[in-house]
Short mmCIF file of C-alpha atoms and ligand atoms in Angstrom, two decimals:
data_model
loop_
_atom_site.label_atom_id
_atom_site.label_comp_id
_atom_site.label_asym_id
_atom_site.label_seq_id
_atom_site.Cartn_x
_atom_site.Cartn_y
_atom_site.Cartn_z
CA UNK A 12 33.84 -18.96 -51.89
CA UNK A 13 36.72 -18.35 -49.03
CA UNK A 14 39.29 -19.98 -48.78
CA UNK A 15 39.51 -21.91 -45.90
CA UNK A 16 41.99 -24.55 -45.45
CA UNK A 17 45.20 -24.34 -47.39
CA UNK A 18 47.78 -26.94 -48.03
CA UNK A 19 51.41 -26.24 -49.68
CA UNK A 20 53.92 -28.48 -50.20
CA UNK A 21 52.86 -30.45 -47.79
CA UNK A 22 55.39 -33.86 -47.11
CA UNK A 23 55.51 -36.48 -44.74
CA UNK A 24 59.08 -38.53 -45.00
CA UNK A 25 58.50 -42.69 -45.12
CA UNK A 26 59.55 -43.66 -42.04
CA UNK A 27 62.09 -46.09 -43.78
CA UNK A 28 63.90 -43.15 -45.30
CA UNK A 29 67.56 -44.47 -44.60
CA UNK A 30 66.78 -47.52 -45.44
CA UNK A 31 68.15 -49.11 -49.13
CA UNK A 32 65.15 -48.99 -52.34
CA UNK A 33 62.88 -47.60 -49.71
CA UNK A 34 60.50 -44.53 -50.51
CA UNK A 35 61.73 -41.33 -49.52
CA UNK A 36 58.36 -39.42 -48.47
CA UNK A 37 54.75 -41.09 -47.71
CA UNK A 38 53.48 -37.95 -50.00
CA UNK A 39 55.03 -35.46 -51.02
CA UNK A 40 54.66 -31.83 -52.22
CA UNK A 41 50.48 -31.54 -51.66
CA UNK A 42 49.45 -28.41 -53.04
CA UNK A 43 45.27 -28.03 -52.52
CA UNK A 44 42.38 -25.57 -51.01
CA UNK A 45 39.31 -26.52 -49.30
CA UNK A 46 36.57 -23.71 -49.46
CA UNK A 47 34.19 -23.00 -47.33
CA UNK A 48 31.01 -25.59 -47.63
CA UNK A 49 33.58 -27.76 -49.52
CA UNK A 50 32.88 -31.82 -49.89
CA UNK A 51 35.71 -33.83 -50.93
CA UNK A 52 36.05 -37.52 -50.97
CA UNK A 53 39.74 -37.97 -50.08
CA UNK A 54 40.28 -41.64 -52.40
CA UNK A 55 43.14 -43.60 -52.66
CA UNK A 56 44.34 -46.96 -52.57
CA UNK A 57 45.13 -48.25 -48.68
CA UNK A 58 48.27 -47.21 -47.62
CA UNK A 59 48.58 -44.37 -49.61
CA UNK A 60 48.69 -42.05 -46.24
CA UNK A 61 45.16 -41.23 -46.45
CA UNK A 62 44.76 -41.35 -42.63
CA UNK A 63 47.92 -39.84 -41.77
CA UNK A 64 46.98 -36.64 -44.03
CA UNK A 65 43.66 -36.36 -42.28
CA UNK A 66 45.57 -36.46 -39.02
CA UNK A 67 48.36 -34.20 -40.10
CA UNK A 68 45.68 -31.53 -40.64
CA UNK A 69 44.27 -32.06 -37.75
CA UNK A 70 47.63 -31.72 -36.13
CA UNK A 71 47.46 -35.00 -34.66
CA UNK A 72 50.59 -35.72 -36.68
CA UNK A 73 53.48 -33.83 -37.67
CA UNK A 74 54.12 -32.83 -41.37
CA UNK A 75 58.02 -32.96 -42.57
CA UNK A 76 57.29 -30.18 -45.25
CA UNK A 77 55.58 -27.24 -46.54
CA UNK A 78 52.78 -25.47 -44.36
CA UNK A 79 48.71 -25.68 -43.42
CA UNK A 80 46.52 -22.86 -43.56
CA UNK A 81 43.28 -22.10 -41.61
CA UNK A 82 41.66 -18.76 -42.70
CA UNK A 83 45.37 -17.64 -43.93
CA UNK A 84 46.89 -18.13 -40.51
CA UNK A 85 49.90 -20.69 -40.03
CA UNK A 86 49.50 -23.98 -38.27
CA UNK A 87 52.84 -23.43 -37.03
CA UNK A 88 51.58 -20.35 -35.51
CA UNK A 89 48.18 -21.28 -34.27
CA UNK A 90 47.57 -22.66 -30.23
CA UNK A 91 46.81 -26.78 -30.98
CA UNK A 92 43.59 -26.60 -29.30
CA UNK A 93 42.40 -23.16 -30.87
CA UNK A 94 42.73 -25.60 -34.28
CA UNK A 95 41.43 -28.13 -33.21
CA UNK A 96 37.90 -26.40 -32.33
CA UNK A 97 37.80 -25.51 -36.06
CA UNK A 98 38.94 -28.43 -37.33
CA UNK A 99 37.43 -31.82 -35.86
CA UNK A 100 38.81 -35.15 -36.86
CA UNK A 101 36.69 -38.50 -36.84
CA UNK A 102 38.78 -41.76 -36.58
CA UNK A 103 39.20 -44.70 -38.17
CA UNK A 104 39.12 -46.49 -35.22
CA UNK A 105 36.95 -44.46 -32.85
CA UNK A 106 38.17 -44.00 -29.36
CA UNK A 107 36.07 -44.40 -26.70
CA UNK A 108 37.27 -42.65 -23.27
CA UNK A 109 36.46 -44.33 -20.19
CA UNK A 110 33.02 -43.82 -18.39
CA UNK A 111 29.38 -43.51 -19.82
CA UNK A 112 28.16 -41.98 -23.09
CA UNK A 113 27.09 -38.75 -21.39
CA UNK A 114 30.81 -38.39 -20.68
CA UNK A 115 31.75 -39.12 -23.59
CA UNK A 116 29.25 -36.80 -24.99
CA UNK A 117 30.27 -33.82 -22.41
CA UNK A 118 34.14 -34.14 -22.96
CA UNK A 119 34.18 -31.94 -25.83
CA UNK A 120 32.60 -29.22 -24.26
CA UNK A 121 34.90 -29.61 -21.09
CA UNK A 122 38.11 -29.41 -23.49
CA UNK A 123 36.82 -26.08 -24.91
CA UNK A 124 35.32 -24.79 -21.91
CA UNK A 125 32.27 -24.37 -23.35
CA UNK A 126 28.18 -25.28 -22.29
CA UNK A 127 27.49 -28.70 -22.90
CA UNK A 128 23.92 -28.15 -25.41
CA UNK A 129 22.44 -31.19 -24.33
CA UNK A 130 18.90 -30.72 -26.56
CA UNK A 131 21.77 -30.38 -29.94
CA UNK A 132 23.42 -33.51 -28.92
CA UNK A 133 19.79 -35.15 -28.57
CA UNK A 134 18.83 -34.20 -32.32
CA UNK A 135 22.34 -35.36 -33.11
CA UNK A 136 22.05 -38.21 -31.67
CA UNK A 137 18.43 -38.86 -33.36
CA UNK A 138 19.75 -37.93 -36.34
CA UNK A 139 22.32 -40.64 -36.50
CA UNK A 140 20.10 -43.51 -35.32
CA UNK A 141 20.74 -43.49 -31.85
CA UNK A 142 17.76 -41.59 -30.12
CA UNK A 143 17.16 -45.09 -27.72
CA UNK A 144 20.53 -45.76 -26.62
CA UNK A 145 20.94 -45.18 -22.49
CA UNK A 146 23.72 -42.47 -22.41
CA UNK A 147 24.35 -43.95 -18.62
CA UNK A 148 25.94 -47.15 -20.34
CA UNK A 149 29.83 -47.52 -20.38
CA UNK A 150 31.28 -46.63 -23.81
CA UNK A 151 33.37 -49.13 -23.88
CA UNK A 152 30.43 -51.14 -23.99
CA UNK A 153 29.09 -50.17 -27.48
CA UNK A 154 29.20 -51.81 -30.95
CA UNK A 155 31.75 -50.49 -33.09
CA UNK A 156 29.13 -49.16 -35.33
CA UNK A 157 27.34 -47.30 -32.38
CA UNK A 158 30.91 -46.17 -31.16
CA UNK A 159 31.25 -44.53 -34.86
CA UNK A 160 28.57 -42.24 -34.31
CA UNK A 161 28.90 -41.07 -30.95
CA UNK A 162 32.68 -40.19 -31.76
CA UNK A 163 30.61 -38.09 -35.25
CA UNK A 164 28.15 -37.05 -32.50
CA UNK A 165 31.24 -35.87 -30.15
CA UNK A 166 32.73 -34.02 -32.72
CA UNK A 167 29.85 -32.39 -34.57
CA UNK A 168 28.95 -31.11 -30.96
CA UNK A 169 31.62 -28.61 -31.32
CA UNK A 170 30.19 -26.85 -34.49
CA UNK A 171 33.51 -27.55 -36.35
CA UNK A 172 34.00 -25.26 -39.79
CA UNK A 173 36.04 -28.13 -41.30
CA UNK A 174 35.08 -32.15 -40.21
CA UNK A 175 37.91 -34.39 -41.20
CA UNK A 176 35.94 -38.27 -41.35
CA UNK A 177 38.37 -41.23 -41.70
CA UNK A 178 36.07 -44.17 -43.32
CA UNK A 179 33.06 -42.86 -40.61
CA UNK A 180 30.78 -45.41 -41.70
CA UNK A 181 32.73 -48.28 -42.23
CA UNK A 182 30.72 -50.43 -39.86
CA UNK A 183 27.46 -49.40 -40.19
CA UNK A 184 24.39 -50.78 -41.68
CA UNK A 185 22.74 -49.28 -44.75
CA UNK A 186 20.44 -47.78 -43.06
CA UNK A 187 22.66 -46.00 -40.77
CA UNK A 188 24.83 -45.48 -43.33
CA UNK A 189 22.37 -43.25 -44.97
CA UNK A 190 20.99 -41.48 -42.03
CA UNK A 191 24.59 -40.61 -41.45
CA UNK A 192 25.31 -39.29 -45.03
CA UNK A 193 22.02 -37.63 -45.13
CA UNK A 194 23.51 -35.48 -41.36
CA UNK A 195 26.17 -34.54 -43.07
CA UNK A 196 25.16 -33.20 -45.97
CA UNK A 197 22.32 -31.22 -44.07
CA UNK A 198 25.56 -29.57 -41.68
CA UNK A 199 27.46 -29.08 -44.97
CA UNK A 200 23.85 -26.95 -46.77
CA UNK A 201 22.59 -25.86 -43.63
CA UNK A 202 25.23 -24.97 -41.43
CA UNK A 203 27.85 -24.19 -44.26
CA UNK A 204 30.57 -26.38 -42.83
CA UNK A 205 32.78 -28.14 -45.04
CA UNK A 206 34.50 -31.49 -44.99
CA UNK A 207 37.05 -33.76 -46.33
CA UNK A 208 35.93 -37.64 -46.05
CA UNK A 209 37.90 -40.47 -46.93
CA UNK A 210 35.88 -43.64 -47.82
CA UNK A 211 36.65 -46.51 -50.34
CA UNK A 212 33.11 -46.49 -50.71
CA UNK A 213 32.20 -45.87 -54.82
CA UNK A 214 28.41 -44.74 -54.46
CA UNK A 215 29.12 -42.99 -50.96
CA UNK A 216 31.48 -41.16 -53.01
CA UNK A 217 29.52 -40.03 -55.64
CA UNK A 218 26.44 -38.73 -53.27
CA UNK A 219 28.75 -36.77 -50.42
CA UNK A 220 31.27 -35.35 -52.59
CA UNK A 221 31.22 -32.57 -54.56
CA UNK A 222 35.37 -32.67 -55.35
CA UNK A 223 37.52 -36.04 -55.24
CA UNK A 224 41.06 -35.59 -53.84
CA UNK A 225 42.87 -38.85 -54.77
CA UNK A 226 46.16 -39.66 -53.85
CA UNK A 227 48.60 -41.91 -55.44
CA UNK A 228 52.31 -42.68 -55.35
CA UNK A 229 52.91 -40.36 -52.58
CA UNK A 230 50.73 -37.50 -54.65
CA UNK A 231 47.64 -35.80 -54.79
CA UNK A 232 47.71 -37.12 -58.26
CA UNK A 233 44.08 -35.87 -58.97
CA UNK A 234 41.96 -33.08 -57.56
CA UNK A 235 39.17 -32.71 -59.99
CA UNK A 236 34.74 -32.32 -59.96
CA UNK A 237 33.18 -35.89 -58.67
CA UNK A 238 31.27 -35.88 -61.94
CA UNK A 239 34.39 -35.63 -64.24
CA UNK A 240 36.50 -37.86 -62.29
CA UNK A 241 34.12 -40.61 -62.41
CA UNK A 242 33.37 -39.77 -66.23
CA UNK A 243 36.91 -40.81 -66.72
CA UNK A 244 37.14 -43.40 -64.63
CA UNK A 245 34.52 -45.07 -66.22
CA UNK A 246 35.87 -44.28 -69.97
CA UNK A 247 39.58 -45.02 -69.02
CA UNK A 248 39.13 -47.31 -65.89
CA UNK A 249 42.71 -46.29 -64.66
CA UNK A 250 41.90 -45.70 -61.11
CA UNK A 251 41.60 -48.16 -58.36
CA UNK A 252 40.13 -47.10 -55.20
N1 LIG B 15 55.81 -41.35 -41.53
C1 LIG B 15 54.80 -42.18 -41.65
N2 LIG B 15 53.65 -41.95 -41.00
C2 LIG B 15 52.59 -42.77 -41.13
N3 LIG B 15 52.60 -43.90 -41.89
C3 LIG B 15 53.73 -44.18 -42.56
C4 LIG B 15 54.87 -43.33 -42.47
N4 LIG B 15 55.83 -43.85 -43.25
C5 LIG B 15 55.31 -44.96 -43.78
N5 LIG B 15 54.07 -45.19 -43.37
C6 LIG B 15 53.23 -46.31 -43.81
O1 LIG B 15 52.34 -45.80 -44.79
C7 LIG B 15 51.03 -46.31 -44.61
C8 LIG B 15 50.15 -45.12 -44.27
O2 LIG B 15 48.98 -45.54 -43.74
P1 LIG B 15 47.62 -44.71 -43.71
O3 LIG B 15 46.85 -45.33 -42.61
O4 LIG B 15 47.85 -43.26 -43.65
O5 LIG B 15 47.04 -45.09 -45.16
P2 LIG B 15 45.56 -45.03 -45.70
O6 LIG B 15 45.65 -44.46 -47.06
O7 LIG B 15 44.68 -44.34 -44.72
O8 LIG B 15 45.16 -46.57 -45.81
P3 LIG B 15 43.75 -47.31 -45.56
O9 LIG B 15 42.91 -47.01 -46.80
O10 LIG B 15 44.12 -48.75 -45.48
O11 LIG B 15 43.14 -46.79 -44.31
C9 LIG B 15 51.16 -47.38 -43.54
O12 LIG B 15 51.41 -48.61 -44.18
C10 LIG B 15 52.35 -46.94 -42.72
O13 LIG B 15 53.03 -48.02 -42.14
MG1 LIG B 16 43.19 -44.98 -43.44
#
């Protein structure tokens, strides 16, 4: 499979870096490939930079080191927005713009200049549990587990190759949850698009991922299968999540 996303040596410095006993990077020297049709479950204890890797490849953040890759081309040569249509990110915290759900919905398309595909955003919006909700309410208005998936909704609208989820389902039901999980992985077989999803979520985990990324003291201290690492987790129990 291709190649599509490339990190190498990629560093972020602490931001107490002058300061006396205090850690030099956040993480340092990350060295990985995401393929195309890719599913990782990025784990790792919180604080561990999770977030802030997921928004450095999205280029949301700045990286202090080393280089990122999208289909062998340079970050540092590549036009923000260009990236960005390739490579969606999904907060933590989902931000809501102001005005109604349709606008929401539509500022993706408006960004990229692009046809807003109303009857996709419909089955998206299905898909993820949502098929009653009046799109003329304010945004602002939602729960935090209905803002969650319209931001997934937002983003999957602009047929990313590479979705970067940040704990997506955090505040969601079960079933939700599932309905969610079961979306992705139909993009991800269906659509071939790939993704890197951080979650602290064991079982979630285990059915989304095919590859665990897992980060610890400032490294990607294990990129391995999700059957193996869990194999030794469960022999050696010396990861926490
Ligand atoms: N340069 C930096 N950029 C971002 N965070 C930094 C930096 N230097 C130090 N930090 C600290 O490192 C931590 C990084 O947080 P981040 O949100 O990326 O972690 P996380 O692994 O996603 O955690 P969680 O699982 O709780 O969401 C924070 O405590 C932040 O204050
Ligand atoms: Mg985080």
């Amino acid at each position: 499979m291709k190649a599509l996303l490339e990190l190498k040596n990629v560093s972020k410095n602490h931001w107490d870096i002058n300061e006396e006993n205090s850690p030099h990077f956040l993480f340092a020297h990350i060295t990985a490939t995401l393929h195309q049709e890719d599913c990782i479950a990025l784990l790792g204890k919180s604080g561990q930079g999770k977030s802030t890797l997921l928004r450095a490849l999205a280029l949301l953040d700045t990286i202090d080191n080393g280089d990122i890759y999208f289909n062998g081309i340079s970050a540092k040569t590549t036009d923000t927005r260009a990236w960005r249509k390739n490579i969606a990110y999904v907060a933590q915290q989902s931000v809501m713009l102001p005005g109604t759900i349709l606008e929401n919905l539509k500022t993706v398309s408006k960004l990229h200049n692009s046809a807003f595909d109303e009857k996709f955003a419909q089955e998206l919006m299905q898909n993820v549990g949502l098929a009653n909700i009046d799109w003329g309410k304010q945004a602002t208005d939602m729960s935090g587990g209905e803002k969650q998936r319209v931001a997934l909704v937002r983003s999957l609208l602009l047929r990313p190759s590479i979705l970067l989820l940040d704990e997506i389902t955090a505040s969601l039901d079960q079933q939700s949850k599932e309905k969610v999980e079961q979306l992705l992985l139909r993009c991800q077989k269906e659509e071939g698009m790939s993704y890197i999803w951080v979650t602290h979520d064991t079982e979630q985990a285990k059915k989304i991922s095919e590859s665990i990324w897992y980060m610890e003291d400032g490294k990607l201290a294990i990129d391995t299968r999700t059957e193996q690492f869990f194999e030794n987790r469960n022999v050696n129990n010396w990861v926490t999540l």
